[in-house]
Amino acid sequence: MSGYSPLVVIAAGGTGGHMFPAQSLAEVLLAQGWRVKLTTDPRGARYAGGFPEAVEIEVLTSGTFARGGIFAKLGVPFKIAGGVLGAMIKFRKDRPNVVIGFGGYPAIPSVAAATLMKLPRMIHEQNGVLGRVNTVFAPKVAQVACGVWPTDLPEGSQGVHVGNPVRGAVLERAGASYIPPGDYPMEILVLGGSQGARITSDVVPEAITSLPEHIRKHLRVSQQARSEDVERVEQHYLQHGMSADIRTFFDDVPNRMAEAQLVIARSGASTVADISVIGRPSILIPFAAATGDHQTANARGLVGAGAAIMIPESQLTAASLAEQIALVFDNPEGAATMSHAALSVGKPEAAYELAELVTRLAQ
């Protein structure tokens, strides 16, 4: 019977931000009886370890003008053209029912081939501002599934809000009951994101250790820091007699988030999705250098719902941060309200909604 299973080609690039939602969709579609192929480039293939074994991984050449010297850049159009041609040959042999791109330059060959061959196609954008590749394809596909709402879309493109698909481990803690701040042990979770966590290492420990004693004495901190910052951050908390767990990477973020009274983080798309599905008050510090300032756009939904406080990097000081943390911890009712508000913008069903769009497009 396998010959009758519909085929979806998922085209995704080499960062966790593109690969996590692509992986979630692959899991749902496989369970619904689809055949799933992932097309990526050699860099993306290294991130594909989490995909189910049933997913066939095909590596196509692609390129970006953002890296390398003049000769590397001159070669980019030829690399992309080779990738597009390779994709077209593969699609002729095994014709996909739907092609879906998740952004990043490794998605170019498959989405371009699908456009040239007039195959049913769509894209998913994780951030509130379209990435470069998705900006090019948005007007040429049937639908743009948006992870964040509202998303700034180019003229002539159809946007649908599905949310950002989250991993199974996050769904397991979806809507975990929230314990408001009080006179008992409390947790703060600090996430730096993969890009530039230096500012959180510089500002957050000082802000937390300067909190009033009635809050500080109950606090435990879990903080993500760059490897070169771990020791000094640990020392800072130690000198102030505070209990802190400092690591470069937490492999149990969903559990730590579920136990936290407050999350302090960058507003990367997957972090924002996790916060809204689990439902926690947060202080968000958008990464100022993000393309098109998309992290500020990502934070809008939570801030607008009254679930998060946003502090632009330019205004972030230990004093301004300490003031906002104290505001949350001194208002248990307000903190509980923020937790509920976060859930109101969460989309735990995102992967299923996206799968439904794929199915409809195939018909």
CSV table of C-alpha atoms in Angstrom, one decimal, residues 53-273:
chain,number,residue,atom,x,y,z
A,53,GLU,CA,13.9,7.4,11.3
A,54,ALA,CA,11.1,7.1,8.7
A,55,VAL,CA,12.0,10.5,7.3
A,56,GLU,CA,14.2,10.3,4.2
A,57,ILE,CA,16.9,13.0,4.2
A,58,GLU,CA,18.1,14.3,0.9
A,59,VAL,CA,21.0,16.8,0.7
A,60,LEU,CA,20.9,19.4,-2.1
A,61,THR,CA,23.5,22.1,-2.8
A,62,SER,CA,22.5,25.7,-2.0
A,63,GLY,CA,24.4,28.8,-1.0
A,64,THR,CA,24.2,32.2,0.7
A,65,PHE,CA,25.6,35.6,-0.1
A,66,ALA,CA,26.0,36.2,3.6
A,67,ARG,CA,29.2,34.2,4.0
A,68,GLY,CA,32.6,33.8,2.3
A,69,GLY,CA,34.8,35.9,0.1
A,70,ILE,CA,34.2,37.3,-3.4
A,71,PHE,CA,34.8,34.0,-5.2
A,72,ALA,CA,32.5,32.1,-2.9
A,73,LYS,CA,29.8,34.7,-3.6
A,74,LEU,CA,30.3,34.4,-7.3
A,75,GLY,CA,29.7,30.7,-7.1
A,76,VAL,CA,26.4,31.0,-5.1
A,77,PRO,CA,24.0,31.3,-8.1
A,78,PHE,CA,25.6,28.2,-9.7
A,79,LYS,CA,25.3,26.3,-6.5
A,80,ILE,CA,21.6,27.3,-6.1
A,81,ALA,CA,20.9,26.5,-9.8
A,82,GLY,CA,22.5,23.0,-9.3
A,83,GLY,CA,20.3,22.5,-6.3
A,84,VAL,CA,17.1,23.5,-8.1
A,85,LEU,CA,18.0,21.2,-11.0
A,86,GLY,CA,18.7,18.3,-8.6
A,87,ALA,CA,15.4,18.9,-6.8
A,88,MET,CA,13.4,19.0,-10.2
A,89,ILE,CA,15.0,15.6,-11.2
A,90,LYS,CA,14.0,14.1,-7.9
A,91,PHE,CA,10.5,15.5,-8.1
A,92,ARG,CA,10.0,14.1,-11.6
A,93,LYS,CA,10.9,10.6,-10.3
A,94,ASP,CA,8.8,10.8,-7.1
A,95,ARG,CA,6.3,13.6,-7.4
A,96,PRO,CA,5.5,15.3,-4.1
A,97,ASN,CA,1.8,16.1,-3.2
A,98,VAL,CA,3.0,19.2,-1.3
A,99,VAL,CA,6.3,21.0,-0.8
A,100,ILE,CA,6.7,23.1,2.4
A,101,GLY,CA,9.6,25.4,3.1
A,102,PHE,CA,10.7,26.5,6.6
A,103,GLY,CA,13.0,29.3,5.5
A,104,GLY,CA,16.8,29.5,5.5
A,105,TYR,CA,18.8,29.3,2.3
A,106,PRO,CA,18.8,25.4,2.2
A,107,ALA,CA,15.1,25.6,1.6
A,108,ILE,CA,15.6,27.5,-1.7
A,109,PRO,CA,16.2,24.5,-4.2
A,110,SER,CA,13.0,22.6,-3.3
A,111,VAL,CA,10.7,25.6,-3.0
A,112,ALA,CA,12.1,27.0,-6.3
A,113,ALA,CA,11.7,23.6,-8.0
A,114,ALA,CA,8.1,23.3,-6.8
A,115,THR,CA,7.4,26.9,-8.1
A,116,LEU,CA,8.9,26.1,-11.6
A,117,MET,CA,6.9,22.8,-11.7
A,118,LYS,CA,3.7,24.4,-10.4
A,119,LEU,CA,3.5,21.9,-7.5
A,120,PRO,CA,1.3,22.7,-4.5
A,121,ARG,CA,3.6,24.6,-2.1
A,122,MET,CA,3.5,26.7,1.0
A,123,ILE,CA,6.0,28.1,3.6
A,124,HIS,CA,6.1,28.4,7.4
A,125,GLU,CA,7.6,31.5,8.9
A,126,GLN,CA,8.7,31.2,12.6
A,127,ASN,CA,9.3,34.9,13.3
A,128,GLY,CA,7.1,38.1,13.2
A,129,VAL,CA,9.2,39.4,10.3
A,130,LEU,CA,9.8,37.2,7.3
A,131,GLY,CA,13.3,35.9,6.7
A,132,ARG,CA,15.0,36.8,3.4
A,133,VAL,CA,14.3,33.5,1.7
A,134,ASN,CA,10.6,33.4,2.8
A,135,THR,CA,10.2,37.1,1.6
A,136,VAL,CA,11.1,36.0,-1.9
A,137,PHE,CA,8.8,33.0,-2.0
A,138,ALA,CA,5.8,34.5,0.0
A,139,PRO,CA,3.9,35.8,-3.1
A,140,LYS,CA,4.7,32.6,-5.1
A,141,VAL,CA,3.1,30.1,-2.7
A,142,ALA,CA,-0.5,29.2,-1.9
A,143,GLN,CA,-0.1,30.1,1.8
A,144,VAL,CA,2.3,31.5,4.4
A,145,ALA,CA,1.7,29.7,7.7
A,146,CYS,CA,2.8,32.2,10.4
A,147,GLY,CA,4.3,31.3,13.7
A,148,VAL,CA,3.8,34.7,15.3
A,149,TRP,CA,0.8,37.0,14.8
A,150,PRO,CA,0.7,39.6,13.4
A,151,THR,CA,3.5,38.9,10.9
A,152,ASP,CA,4.5,41.6,8.4
A,153,LEU,CA,3.7,40.1,5.0
A,154,PRO,CA,4.7,41.3,1.5
A,155,GLU,CA,2.0,42.5,-0.9
A,156,GLY,CA,0.0,39.7,-2.5
A,157,SER,CA,0.7,36.9,0.0
A,158,GLN,CA,-1.9,34.9,2.0
A,159,GLY,CA,-1.1,34.6,5.7
A,160,VAL,CA,-2.6,32.1,8.2
A,161,HIS,CA,-1.8,32.1,11.9
A,162,VAL,CA,-0.9,28.5,13.0
A,163,GLY,CA,1.7,29.2,15.6
A,164,ASN,CA,5.1,27.6,16.0
A,165,PRO,CA,5.0,23.9,16.4
A,166,VAL,CA,6.7,22.9,19.7
A,167,ARG,CA,8.5,19.6,20.6
A,168,GLY,CA,6.8,16.8,22.4
A,169,ALA,CA,8.7,17.5,25.6
A,170,VAL,CA,7.1,21.0,25.7
A,171,LEU,CA,3.6,19.7,25.0
A,172,GLU,CA,3.9,17.3,27.9
A,173,ARG,CA,4.2,20.4,30.2
A,174,ALA,CA,1.5,22.4,28.4
A,175,GLY,CA,-0.5,24.5,30.8
A,176,ALA,CA,1.4,23.1,33.9
A,177,SER,CA,-0.2,24.6,37.0
A,178,TYR,CA,1.5,27.8,38.1
A,179,ILE,CA,2.5,28.5,41.7
A,180,PRO,CA,2.5,32.3,42.3
A,181,PRO,CA,5.4,34.0,44.2
A,182,GLY,CA,5.2,33.6,48.0
A,183,ASP,CA,7.2,32.8,51.1
A,184,TYR,CA,8.6,29.6,49.9
A,185,PRO,CA,11.4,28.5,47.5
A,186,MET,CA,11.0,30.1,44.1
A,187,GLU,CA,12.7,29.7,40.7
A,188,ILE,CA,13.9,32.1,38.0
A,189,LEU,CA,14.9,30.6,34.7
A,190,VAL,CA,17.3,32.7,32.5
A,191,LEU,CA,17.7,31.6,28.9
A,192,GLY,CA,20.3,33.3,26.7
A,193,GLY,CA,19.3,31.9,23.3
A,194,SER,CA,22.0,30.6,20.9
A,195,GLN,CA,23.0,34.2,19.9
A,196,GLY,CA,24.8,36.6,22.1
A,197,ALA,CA,24.0,35.6,25.7
A,198,ARG,CA,26.7,37.8,26.9
A,199,ILE,CA,24.4,40.7,27.9
A,200,THR,CA,22.4,38.4,30.2
A,201,SER,CA,25.6,37.2,31.9
A,202,ASP,CA,26.6,40.9,32.4
A,203,VAL,CA,23.2,42.3,33.7
A,204,VAL,CA,21.0,39.5,35.1
A,205,PRO,CA,23.2,38.3,38.0
A,206,GLU,CA,23.7,41.8,39.3
A,207,ALA,CA,19.9,42.6,39.0
A,208,ILE,CA,18.9,39.4,40.9
A,209,THR,CA,21.4,39.8,43.7
A,210,SER,CA,20.3,43.4,44.2
A,211,LEU,CA,16.7,42.4,44.8
A,212,PRO,CA,15.1,43.2,48.2
A,213,GLU,CA,16.0,40.6,50.9
A,214,HIS,CA,12.4,39.4,51.3
A,215,ILE,CA,12.4,38.2,47.7
A,216,ARG,CA,16.0,37.2,47.3
A,217,LYS,CA,16.2,34.8,50.3
A,218,HIS,CA,13.6,32.5,48.6
A,219,LEU,CA,15.2,32.5,45.1
A,220,ARG,CA,17.0,29.8,43.1
A,221,VAL,CA,18.3,30.6,39.7
A,222,SER,CA,18.9,28.4,36.6
A,223,GLN,CA,20.8,30.4,34.1
A,224,GLN,CA,22.2,29.7,30.6
A,225,ALA,CA,25.5,31.3,29.9
A,226,ARG,CA,28.2,31.1,27.3
A,227,SER,CA,31.1,28.8,28.3
A,228,GLU,CA,33.5,31.7,28.8
A,229,ASP,CA,31.0,33.4,31.2
A,230,VAL,CA,29.9,30.4,33.3
A,231,GLU,CA,32.6,30.8,36.0
A,232,ARG,CA,32.2,34.5,36.6
A,233,VAL,CA,28.4,34.2,36.7
A,234,GLU,CA,28.7,31.3,39.2
A,235,GLN,CA,31.1,33.4,41.4
A,236,HIS,CA,28.7,36.4,41.4
A,237,TYR,CA,25.8,34.4,42.8
A,238,LEU,CA,28.1,32.5,45.3
A,239,GLN,CA,29.5,35.8,46.6
A,240,HIS,CA,26.0,36.9,47.3
A,241,GLY,CA,25.1,33.7,49.0
A,242,MET,CA,22.6,32.6,46.3
A,243,SER,CA,21.8,29.2,45.0
A,244,ALA,CA,22.3,29.0,41.2
A,245,ASP,CA,22.7,26.4,38.5
A,246,ILE,CA,24.7,27.9,35.6
A,247,ARG,CA,25.2,25.9,32.4
A,248,THR,CA,25.8,26.5,28.7
A,249,PHE,CA,22.8,24.3,27.8
A,250,PHE,CA,19.8,22.9,29.6
A,251,ASP,CA,18.4,19.7,28.0
A,252,ASP,CA,15.4,19.9,30.3
A,253,VAL,CA,14.1,23.4,29.5
A,254,PRO,CA,10.4,22.4,29.5
A,255,ASN,CA,10.7,21.0,33.1
A,256,ARG,CA,12.6,24.0,34.4
A,257,MET,CA,10.2,26.4,32.8
A,258,ALA,CA,7.2,24.6,34.3
A,259,GLU,CA,8.8,25.0,37.8
A,260,ALA,CA,9.7,28.6,37.3
A,261,GLN,CA,7.8,31.6,38.8
A,262,LEU,CA,9.5,33.8,36.1
A,263,VAL,CA,11.4,33.4,32.9
A,264,ILE,CA,14.0,36.0,31.7
A,265,ALA,CA,14.9,35.4,28.1
A,266,ARG,CA,15.6,36.4,24.5
A,267,SER,CA,12.5,36.5,22.3
A,268,GLY,CA,13.6,33.9,19.8
A,269,ALA,CA,10.6,32.2,18.1
A,270,SER,CA,10.9,28.8,19.8
A,271,THR,CA,11.4,30.4,23.3
A,272,VAL,CA,8.3,32.5,22.9
A,273,ALA,CA,6.3,29.4,21.7
